[in-house]
Amino acid sequence: MFLSLRLGLLASFTCLAQSGIPISDPTVIAKCGACHKSNAQGIMARVSVARSTPEGWQNVLKQMVLRHDMEVTPEEARAIVRYLSSAQGLAPEEAKPLMYGIERRIRDEQTMGTPALVRECGRCHTLASTMSWRRPARDWQEIANTHAAQYKIRATPEALAELSKKTELETPEWKEWTSKPRTPQVTGRWLIRANVPGRGPYVGELAVTPSGNPDEFNTRAVMKSVRDGSIMQRTGRAAVYTGYAWRGRSKGSAPAASADDPAAEVREVMWIAPDQSKAEGRWYWGQYQEFGFDVQLQRPTEQPTILQTEPAAIKTGTETTRVRILGDHFPTTLKPTDLNFGAGVTVKSIASQSANEVVVDIAVAADAPFGKREVTLATARVPFTIYDRIDYIRVTPESALAAFSDSARPRGYEQFEAVGIHRGPDGREHTPDDLELNPVDVNWSFELFYAAEKANLDVLGKLSPGGLFTPAVQSTNNNYDVWVIATAKTEKEPGGEAMVGKSYLVLTVPMYTLNGRRYIRDLDRWVDDGPVKENQ
């Protein structure tokens, strides 16, 4: 029955695919053309009427290998994904709103579409993955028909109409992007600003060199922890698809000493700006991609560049506070008047200075205007905040998921942070103008959200002094709702009690992972070293 359905859909798509993007790559034609026929114009059934991210094309190739007996070598697989990702990818403006899905960030998608679209697509897929595909309306209808036949899930006309409107195959952004040269200009030196939850900010530089293969590069990063001054060196390699989609892998010079060690091997996902002057993304690792660097890259110039201040926020009425300013190409003969922290802040003296770090002592007046501002040095600037009080503690992530381990599957950890928050100009908590301040020194604890009787929390796991939750080894099928609690050591509520912040954690059983099958894990890695079929 499934074979008949597949052949029927294939015939339908062959009839429908009278227009689209011509396929010219010999590997795609050789490996995909047996099932997806091409017409005289090179329009390949179903394939020519779709655009997606590298991850989208990768997942399709996985399905062809695992479900439809497609045989490909690692080299052929990489060639197919490379060609389709670049020739039939997304424009930078189309991809950027969806990057959170590729970066493995958790985001509430309820506002991304109508309730019908969120309900019908969101029951099985993230909307980021669904909307990373661009197709004609007729193809979305065919996919809806397939879902109805295979999974007994029927899409409403409302959801289909919205999906078709938001994910058109031909868009002005794609036409504009394909009209320009798309050769990535990423070699050379980049400045890095990164943050690792639980470990704080890092600054440094990334050297990118050609690997010898088109659109593939070798990388070497040197990063310094702003918090403790430790140096991390990383080496790796990356491919850039469609001129802006960076997909790479790197690892530290020493083996990772713990599950949360940032020296671990990471997957790099970044979006490069169309003018190739900056990039941003996430480098992640972990069984559930729960650990990661939030990364920003920018090209250095002959002018000074400020990457980070430590601390990033200062309280009003502070007579003397030492602030470190980290960056690149600083003059080594600075005077206090060369730095500007804005109204109400005086630079009293410069304690030390070098080409990439300036240490200053500042005073903040009691009546200095609070709020977001910038520290400036010549044309360089970086965000800075002045505040008069901490109004509450935000524990991030505010809702989280962790997983027990068992004999076959490793743990899913969760790293929590406690940050002081000011209510902002509107004077109300938990609104968009709230000001994020500095990390708060807290004691960590957790308790069951609901328990019929007193429970032994040791069976759930442990919270480290740094906020890392490590689940226990658990063989039961139980889930637990847990409050993760941050109690401030010094910050007080107006009544004198310790300030407290909370996060809601769901602790659950290990997620299913493929075991024993050989399949494509990443765009730059193939588990098997030969042809792959599902029945192997």
Coordinates of C-alpha atoms in Angstrom, one line a residue:
M1 CA 0.0 0.0 0.0
F2 CA 2.8 2.4 0.9
L3 CA 4.6 1.7 -2.3
S4 CA 1.4 2.4 -4.3
L5 CA 1.0 5.7 -2.4
R6 CA 4.6 6.6 -3.1
L7 CA 4.3 5.8 -6.8
G8 CA 1.0 7.7 -7.0
L9 CA 2.5 10.8 -5.4
L10 CA 5.5 10.5 -7.7
A11 CA 3.3 10.5 -10.7
S12 CA 1.4 13.5 -9.3
F13 CA 4.5 15.5 -8.7
T14 CA 5.8 14.6 -12.2
C15 CA 2.7 16.2 -13.6
L16 CA 2.8 19.2 -11.3
A17 CA 6.5 20.0 -11.8
Q18 CA 6.3 21.9 -15.0
S19 CA 8.1 24.9 -13.6
G20 CA 10.7 25.4 -10.9
I21 CA 14.5 25.6 -10.5
P22 CA 16.5 23.6 -13.0
I23 CA 18.9 20.9 -11.6
S24 CA 22.3 20.8 -13.3
D25 CA 24.4 19.0 -10.8
P26 CA 25.5 15.5 -12.2
T27 CA 25.5 13.9 -8.7
V28 CA 22.0 15.0 -7.9
I29 CA 20.8 13.9 -11.3
A30 CA 22.4 10.5 -11.0
K31 CA 21.4 9.7 -7.4
C32 CA 17.9 11.4 -7.3
G33 CA 16.8 11.2 -11.0
A34 CA 15.7 7.5 -10.9
C35 CA 12.7 8.4 -8.8
H36 CA 12.4 12.2 -9.5
K37 CA 12.2 12.5 -13.2
S38 CA 13.5 15.6 -15.1
N39 CA 11.9 17.2 -18.1
A40 CA 13.8 18.7 -21.0
Q41 CA 14.4 22.0 -19.1
G42 CA 16.0 20.2 -16.2
I43 CA 13.0 20.6 -13.9
M44 CA 13.2 17.6 -11.5
A45 CA 9.9 16.4 -10.1
R46 CA 9.4 17.6 -6.5
V47 CA 13.1 18.6 -6.0
S48 CA 13.0 21.6 -8.4
V49 CA 10.0 23.1 -6.6
A50 CA 11.5 23.4 -3.1
R51 CA 14.1 25.5 -1.3
S52 CA 15.4 24.9 2.2
T53 CA 18.3 25.2 4.7
P54 CA 21.2 22.8 4.7
E55 CA 19.5 21.0 7.6
G56 CA 16.3 20.7 5.5
W57 CA 18.1 19.1 2.6
Q58 CA 20.1 16.9 4.9
N59 CA 17.0 15.5 6.6
V60 CA 15.5 14.7 3.2
L61 CA 18.6 12.8 2.3
K62 CA 18.4 10.9 5.5
Q63 CA 14.8 9.9 4.7
M64 CA 15.8 8.7 1.2
V65 CA 18.6 6.6 2.7
L66 CA 16.6 5.1 5.6
R67 CA 13.1 4.7 4.0
H68 CA 13.6 4.4 0.3
D69 CA 16.8 2.3 -0.1
M70 CA 18.8 5.1 -1.6
E71 CA 22.5 4.2 -1.8
V72 CA 25.1 7.0 -1.6
T73 CA 28.7 7.3 -0.5
P74 CA 29.8 10.0 2.0
E75 CA 31.3 12.1 -0.8
E76 CA 28.1 11.9 -2.8
A77 CA 26.0 12.8 0.2
R78 CA 28.0 15.9 0.9
A79 CA 28.0 16.9 -2.8
I80 CA 24.2 16.6 -2.9
V81 CA 23.6 18.6 0.3
R82 CA 26.1 21.2 -0.8
Y83 CA 24.6 21.7 -4.2
L84 CA 20.9 21.8 -3.1
S85 CA 21.7 24.0 -0.1
S86 CA 23.4 26.6 -2.3
A87 CA 21.4 26.4 -5.5
Q88 CA 18.0 26.0 -3.7
G89 CA 18.6 27.5 -0.3
L90 CA 17.1 30.5 1.5
A91 CA 18.1 34.1 1.2
P92 CA 19.7 35.5 4.4
E93 CA 16.6 37.6 5.2
E94 CA 14.5 34.4 4.9
A95 CA 16.7 32.3 7.1
K96 CA 17.5 34.7 9.9
P97 CA 14.1 34.5 11.7
L98 CA 14.3 30.7 11.7
M99 CA 17.9 30.4 13.0
Y100 CA 16.8 29.6 16.5
G101 CA 15.6 26.2 15.4
I102 CA 18.9 25.3 13.7
E103 CA 20.8 26.7 16.7
R104 CA 18.8 24.4 19.0
R105 CA 17.3 27.2 21.0
I106 CA 14.0 26.8 22.8
R107 CA 11.5 29.4 21.8
D108 CA 7.7 29.8 22.2
E109 CA 6.3 29.5 18.7
Q110 CA 2.7 30.4 19.6
T111 CA 2.9 33.8 17.9
M112 CA 4.4 32.5 14.7
G113 CA 1.1 31.8 13.0
T114 CA -2.6 31.4 13.5
P115 CA -3.8 28.8 16.0
A116 CA -4.6 26.4 13.2
L117 CA -1.1 26.5 11.8
V118 CA 0.5 26.2 15.2
R119 CA -1.8 23.3 16.2
E120 CA -1.6 21.3 13.0
C121 CA 2.1 21.6 12.1
G122 CA 3.3 22.1 15.7
R123 CA 2.0 18.8 16.9
C124 CA 4.9 17.0 15.2
H125 CA 7.3 19.6 14.0
T126 CA 8.8 22.9 15.2
L127 CA 7.4 25.7 13.1
A128 CA 11.0 26.8 12.4
S129 CA 11.6 23.5 10.5
T130 CA 8.3 23.6 8.7
M131 CA 8.7 27.2 7.6
S132 CA 12.3 26.6 6.5
W133 CA 10.8 25.0 3.4
R134 CA 9.7 27.1 0.5
R135 CA 7.2 25.5 -1.9
P136 CA 4.3 26.3 -4.2
A137 CA 0.8 26.0 -2.8
R138 CA 0.1 22.9 -4.8
D139 CA 3.1 21.1 -3.2
W140 CA 1.9 21.9 0.3
Q141 CA -1.4 20.4 -0.7
E142 CA 0.3 17.2 -1.9
I143 CA 2.2 17.0 1.4
A144 CA -1.0 17.5 3.3
N145 CA -2.5 14.6 1.3
T146 CA 0.5 12.4 2.2
H147 CA 0.0 13.2 5.9
A148 CA -3.7 12.4 5.7
A149 CA -3.0 9.0 4.0
Q150 CA 0.0 8.0 6.2
Y151 CA -0.7 9.6 9.6
K152 CA -4.4 10.3 9.5
I153 CA -3.7 14.0 10.1
R154 CA -5.7 16.4 8.0
A155 CA -4.8 20.0 7.5
T156 CA -7.5 22.6 7.4
P157 CA -7.7 25.0 4.4
E158 CA -6.9 27.9 6.8
A159 CA -3.6 26.4 7.9
L160 CA -2.6 25.4 4.3
A161 CA -3.5 28.9 3.0
E162 CA -1.3 30.6 5.7
L163 CA 1.6 28.2 5.1
S164 CA 1.5 28.7 1.4
K165 CA 1.4 32.5 1.8
K166 CA 4.4 32.6 4.2
T167 CA 6.6 30.1 2.4
E168 CA 6.4 30.9 -1.3
L169 CA 8.9 29.3 -3.6
E170 CA 9.7 32.6 -5.4
T171 CA 10.2 35.6 -3.2
P172 CA 11.8 39.1 -3.8
E173 CA 14.5 38.3 -1.2
W174 CA 15.6 35.1 -3.0
K175 CA 15.6 36.8 -6.4
E176 CA 17.7 39.6 -5.1
W177 CA 20.1 37.3 -3.3
T178 CA 20.6 35.0 -6.4
S179 CA 21.3 38.0 -8.6
K180 CA 24.5 38.7 -6.6
P181 CA 27.8 36.8 -6.3
R182 CA 27.5 34.5 -3.4
T183 CA 31.1 33.4 -2.9
P184 CA 31.8 33.6 0.9
Q185 CA 34.4 36.1 1.9
V186 CA 35.3 34.7 5.3
T187 CA 39.0 34.1 5.3
G188 CA 41.2 36.1 7.6
R189 CA 40.9 37.4 11.2
W190 CA 37.6 37.8 13.1
L191 CA 37.0 39.2 16.6
I192 CA 34.9 37.0 18.9
R193 CA 32.5 37.9 21.6
A194 CA 30.8 34.9 23.2
N195 CA 28.9 33.9 26.3
V196 CA 28.6 30.5 27.9
P197 CA 25.8 30.1 30.4
G198 CA 27.3 29.3 33.8
R199 CA 30.8 30.4 32.8
G200 CA 30.2 34.0 31.6
P201 CA 31.6 36.0 28.6
Y202 CA 34.6 35.2 26.5
V203 CA 36.5 37.4 24.0
G204 CA 39.1 36.6 21.5
E205 CA 39.8 36.1 17.8
L206 CA 39.1 33.5 15.1
A207 CA 41.5 32.9 12.2
V208 CA 39.8 31.4 9.1
T209 CA 42.0 29.8 6.3
P210 CA 41.0 28.0 3.1
S211 CA 40.9 24.2 3.3
G212 CA 41.5 23.6 -0.4
N213 CA 37.9 22.6 -1.1
P214 CA 35.4 25.2 -2.4
D215 CA 33.4 27.0 0.4
E216 CA 35.2 24.9 3.1
F217 CA 37.6 26.4 5.7
N218 CA 39.9 25.6 8.6
T219 CA 39.5 27.6 11.8
R220 CA 41.6 28.4 14.8
A221 CA 40.1 30.3 17.8
V222 CA 41.8 31.8 20.8
M223 CA 39.4 32.9 23.5
K224 CA 39.9 34.4 26.9
S225 CA 37.4 34.0 29.8
V226 CA 36.4 37.5 31.0
R227 CA 35.5 35.9 34.4
D228 CA 38.7 34.1 35.3
G229 CA 41.2 34.9 32.6
S230 CA 41.7 31.3 31.4
I231 CA 42.6 30.9 27.8
M232 CA 40.9 28.4 25.5
Q233 CA 42.2 27.4 22.1
R234 CA 40.0 25.7 19.5
T235 CA 40.6 24.2 16.1
G236 CA 38.0 23.1 13.6
R237 CA 36.6 23.3 10.1
A238 CA 33.5 24.7 8.5
A239 CA 31.5 24.9 5.3
V240 CA 29.6 28.0 4.1
Y241 CA 26.5 27.3 2.1
T242 CA 24.6 29.8 0.0
G243 CA 27.3 32.4 0.8
Y244 CA 26.2 33.0 4.4
A245 CA 25.2 29.7 6.2
W246 CA 28.1 28.7 8.3
R247 CA 28.1 25.1 9.5
G248 CA 31.1 23.8 11.3
R249 CA 32.7 21.7 14.0
S250 CA 35.5 22.6 16.4
K251 CA 37.0 21.4 19.7
G252 CA 39.4 22.6 22.3
S253 CA 43.1 21.8 22.4
A254 CA 42.6 19.6 25.5
P255 CA 40.0 16.9 26.1
A256 CA 36.8 18.0 27.9
A257 CA 37.1 17.3 31.6
S258 CA 33.3 17.3 32.3
A259 CA 30.0 17.3 30.5
D260 CA 29.7 21.0 30.6
D261 CA 33.4 21.8 29.7
P262 CA 33.5 24.3 26.9
A263 CA 36.6 22.6 25.5
A264 CA 34.1 19.9 24.2
E265 CA 33.6 19.3 20.5
V266 CA 30.9 21.6 19.3
R267 CA 28.6 22.0 16.3
E268 CA 28.9 25.6 14.9
V269 CA 25.8 27.2 13.4
M270 CA 26.1 30.8 12.3
W271 CA 24.4 33.4 10.1
I272 CA 26.8 35.6 8.2
A273 CA 25.6 39.1 7.3
P274 CA 25.1 39.7 3.6
D275 CA 28.0 42.2 3.6
Q276 CA 30.3 39.6 5.2
S277 CA 31.3 42.0 8.0
K278 CA 29.8 40.1 11.0
A279 CA 28.2 36.8 12.0
E280 CA 26.2 35.5 14.9
G281 CA 25.0 32.1 16.1
R282 CA 25.5 29.3 18.5
W283 CA 28.1 26.6 19.0
Y284 CA 26.5 23.8 20.9
W285 CA 27.1 20.4 22.4
G286 CA 25.5 17.8 24.7
Q287 CA 23.2 14.9 24.2
Y288 CA 20.3 17.3 23.8
Q289 CA 22.4 20.3 22.6
E290 CA 21.8 21.8 26.0
F291 CA 25.3 23.4 26.3
G292 CA 26.5 26.2 24.0
F293 CA 28.4 29.4 23.2
D294 CA 26.3 32.4 22.1
V295 CA 28.7 33.8 19.5
Q296 CA 29.1 37.1 17.7
L297 CA 31.9 37.7 15.2
Q298 CA 32.9 40.9 13.6
R299 CA 35.7 42.0 11.3
P300 CA 38.5 44.1 12.9
T301 CA 39.3 47.5 11.5
E302 CA 42.1 50.0 11.9
Q303 CA 39.9 51.8 14.5
P304 CA 39.4 50.7 18.1
T305 CA 36.7 48.0 18.7
I306 CA 35.1 47.4 22.1
L307 CA 33.8 43.8 22.6
Q308 CA 32.9 43.7 26.3
T309 CA 32.9 45.5 29.6
E310 CA 33.2 43.8 32.9
P311 CA 30.9 44.4 34.7
A312 CA 28.3 45.3 32.2
A313 CA 26.1 47.3 34.7
I314 CA 27.0 49.7 37.5
K315 CA 24.8 50.9 40.4
T316 CA 24.2 54.7 41.0
G317 CA 26.0 56.3 43.9
T318 CA 29.1 54.2 43.5
E319 CA 32.2 56.2 44.4
T320 CA 34.9 54.0 42.8
T321 CA 34.3 50.9 40.7
R322 CA 36.9 49.2 38.5
V323 CA 35.7 48.4 35.0
R324 CA 37.6 46.3 32.4
I325 CA 37.1 47.2 28.8
L326 CA 38.1 44.5 26.3
G327 CA 38.4 44.8 22.6
D328 CA 40.9 45.4 19.8
H329 CA 43.3 48.0 18.5
F330 CA 43.1 50.3 21.5
P331 CA 45.6 53.2 21.6
T332 CA 48.2 52.7 24.4
T333 CA 48.3 56.3 25.4
L334 CA 44.7 56.8 26.5
K335 CA 43.6 59.6 28.8
P336 CA 40.5 59.4 31.1
T337 CA 38.8 61.9 28.9
D338 CA 39.1 59.6 25.9
L339 CA 36.5 57.3 27.4
N340 CA 32.8 58.3 27.7
F341 CA 30.4 56.4 29.9
G342 CA 27.6 59.0 29.6
A343 CA 25.9 61.4 31.9
G344 CA 26.6 61.1 35.6
V345 CA 29.7 58.9 35.2
T346 CA 33.2 60.1 35.7
V347 CA 36.4 58.3 34.6
K348 CA 38.7 58.9 37.5
S349 CA 41.8 57.2 36.3
I350 CA 43.2 54.6 34.0
A351 CA 44.7 51.7 36.0
S352 CA 46.3 49.9 33.0
Q353 CA 46.0 49.7 29.3
S354 CA 47.1 47.6 26.3
A355 CA 46.1 47.1 22.7
N356 CA 43.2 44.9 23.8
E357 CA 42.3 45.8 27.4
V358 CA 41.8 49.0 29.3
V359 CA 41.2 49.0 33.1
V360 CA 39.6 52.1 34.5
D361 CA 38.2 53.4 37.8
I362 CA 34.9 55.2 37.5
A363 CA 32.5 57.0 39.8
V364 CA 28.7 57.0 39.3
A365 CA 26.7 59.9 40.7
A366 CA 23.7 59.1 42.9
D367 CA 21.5 61.0 40.5
A368 CA 22.9 59.5 37.3
P369 CA 20.1 58.6 34.8
F370 CA 19.5 54.9 34.9
G371 CA 18.9 52.8 31.9
K372 CA 20.7 51.5 28.8
R373 CA 23.5 53.5 27.4
E374 CA 26.9 53.0 25.7
V375 CA 30.6 53.2 26.5
T376 CA 32.4 55.0 23.7
L377 CA 36.0 55.2 22.7
A378 CA 36.5 57.2 19.4
T379 CA 34.1 55.5 17.0
A380 CA 33.9 52.3 19.1
R381 CA 30.9 51.7 21.4
V382 CA 29.4 48.9 23.5
P383 CA 26.2 48.6 25.5
F384 CA 26.4 49.5 29.2
T385 CA 23.7 49.9 31.9
I386 CA 23.3 52.2 34.9
Y387 CA 20.8 51.1 37.6
D388 CA 19.7 52.2 41.0
R389 CA 18.4 48.9 42.4
I390 CA 17.8 45.2 41.6
D391 CA 14.0 44.7 41.5
Y392 CA 14.0 40.9 41.1
I393 CA 16.0 37.9 40.1
R394 CA 15.5 36.2 36.8
V395 CA 16.5 32.5 36.6
T396 CA 17.3 31.5 33.0
P397 CA 16.1 29.5 31.3
E398 CA 12.8 30.3 32.9
S399 CA 11.4 26.9 31.8
A400 CA 13.6 24.0 31.1
L401 CA 13.8 20.3 30.3
A402 CA 16.3 17.8 31.7
A403 CA 16.5 14.0 31.1
F404 CA 17.5 11.0 33.3
S405 CA 20.1 8.6 32.0
D406 CA 19.9 4.9 31.9
S407 CA 22.2 2.1 30.8
A408 CA 21.9 3.0 27.1
R409 CA 21.4 6.8 27.0
P410 CA 23.3 9.6 28.7
R411 CA 21.9 12.4 30.8
G412 CA 20.3 15.6 29.5
Y413 CA 21.7 18.4 31.7
E414 CA 20.5 21.9 32.3
Q415 CA 22.6 25.0 33.2
F416 CA 20.8 27.7 35.1
E417 CA 21.9 31.3 35.7
A418 CA 20.6 34.0 38.1
V419 CA 20.6 37.6 36.8
G420 CA 19.5 40.8 38.5
I421 CA 16.7 42.7 36.7
H422 CA 15.6 46.3 37.0
R423 CA 11.9 47.0 36.2
G424 CA 12.9 49.6 33.6
P425 CA 11.2 52.9 32.8
D426 CA 7.7 51.6 33.0
G427 CA 8.2 50.5 36.6
R428 CA 6.6 47.1 36.0
E429 CA 8.2 43.7 36.2
H430 CA 8.4 41.2 33.3
T431 CA 7.9 43.7 30.6
P432 CA 10.0 44.3 27.5
D433 CA 11.8 47.4 28.9
D434 CA 13.2 45.5 31.9
L435 CA 17.0 46.0 32.3
E436 CA 19.2 43.0 32.5
L437 CA 22.0 43.7 34.9
N438 CA 24.8 41.4 36.2
P439 CA 24.8 37.8 37.5
V440 CA 23.7 37.6 41.1
D441 CA 25.6 35.5 43.7
V442 CA 23.1 32.9 44.9
N443 CA 22.6 29.6 46.7
W444 CA 20.9 27.0 44.5
S445 CA 18.3 24.5 45.6
F446 CA 15.3 22.7 44.1
E447 CA 12.0 21.2 45.2
L448 CA 9.2 19.3 43.7
F449 CA 6.5 21.4 42.2
Y450 CA 3.9 19.0 43.6
A451 CA 4.4 16.0 45.9
A452 CA 1.8 14.0 47.7
E453 CA 4.3 13.2 50.4
K454 CA 7.9 14.1 51.3
A455 CA 10.2 13.0 48.6
N456 CA 13.9 12.1 48.6
L457 CA 15.3 14.7 46.2
D458 CA 18.5 12.7 45.7
V459 CA 16.7 10.4 43.4
L460 CA 16.2 13.3 41.0
G461 CA 19.7 14.6 40.8
K462 CA 22.0 17.3 42.0
L463 CA 22.4 21.1 41.6
S464 CA 26.0 22.4 41.6
P465 CA 27.0 25.7 43.3
G466 CA 27.3 27.1 39.8
G467 CA 23.7 26.2 38.8
L468 CA 24.3 23.0 36.8
F469 CA 21.6 20.4 37.2
T470 CA 22.8 16.9 36.8
P471 CA 19.9 14.3 36.7
A472 CA 20.3 11.0 38.4
V473 CA 20.5 7.6 36.7
Q474 CA 16.9 6.5 36.6
S475 CA 15.2 3.4 35.2
T476 CA 11.6 4.3 35.9
N477 CA 9.2 6.0 33.5
N478 CA 8.3 8.8 35.8
N479 CA 8.4 12.5 35.0
Y480 CA 8.8 15.2 37.6
D481 CA 7.9 18.9 37.8
V482 CA 10.6 20.8 39.7
W483 CA 11.2 24.3 41.0
V484 CA 14.8 25.4 40.6
I485 CA 15.4 28.1 43.2
A486 CA 18.0 30.8 43.3
T487 CA 18.3 32.5 46.8
A488 CA 20.4 35.6 46.7
K489 CA 23.3 35.8 49.3
T490 CA 23.3 39.6 49.6
E491 CA 20.4 41.1 47.6
K492 CA 17.3 41.7 49.8
E493 CA 13.6 42.4 49.2
P494 CA 12.2 45.7 50.6
G495 CA 11.0 43.8 53.6
G496 CA 14.5 42.5 54.4
E497 CA 14.1 38.9 53.2
A498 CA 16.5 37.3 50.7
M499 CA 15.6 37.9 47.1
V500 CA 14.5 34.7 45.3
G501 CA 14.1 33.7 41.7
K502 CA 12.6 30.4 40.3
S503 CA 12.7 28.4 37.1
Y504 CA 10.3 25.6 36.2
L505 CA 12.0 22.3 35.2
V506 CA 10.5 19.2 33.7
L507 CA 12.6 16.2 34.5
T508 CA 11.8 13.3 32.2
V509 CA 12.9 9.9 30.9
P510 CA 15.7 9.7 28.3
M511 CA 14.7 10.7 24.8
Y512 CA 14.8 8.0 22.1
T513 CA 18.0 8.1 20.0
L514 CA 18.9 6.0 16.9
N515 CA 21.0 3.1 17.9
G516 CA 22.7 0.7 15.6
R517 CA 21.7 2.3 12.3
R518 CA 24.2 4.1 10.1
Y519 CA 22.9 7.4 9.0
I520 CA 24.0 11.0 8.2
R521 CA 24.7 12.8 11.5
D522 CA 25.9 16.1 10.2
L523 CA 26.6 17.9 7.0
D524 CA 30.3 17.3 7.4
R525 CA 30.2 13.8 8.9
W526 CA 29.0 10.4 7.8
V527 CA 28.8 7.6 10.4
D528 CA 29.3 4.8 7.9
D529 CA 32.3 4.7 5.5
G530 CA 30.5 3.0 2.7
P531 CA 27.1 2.8 1.0
V532 CA 24.2 2.9 3.4
K533 CA 20.8 1.1 3.3
E534 CA 18.2 0.8 6.0
N535 CA 18.4 -3.0 6.0
Q536 CA 22.1 -3.1 6.8

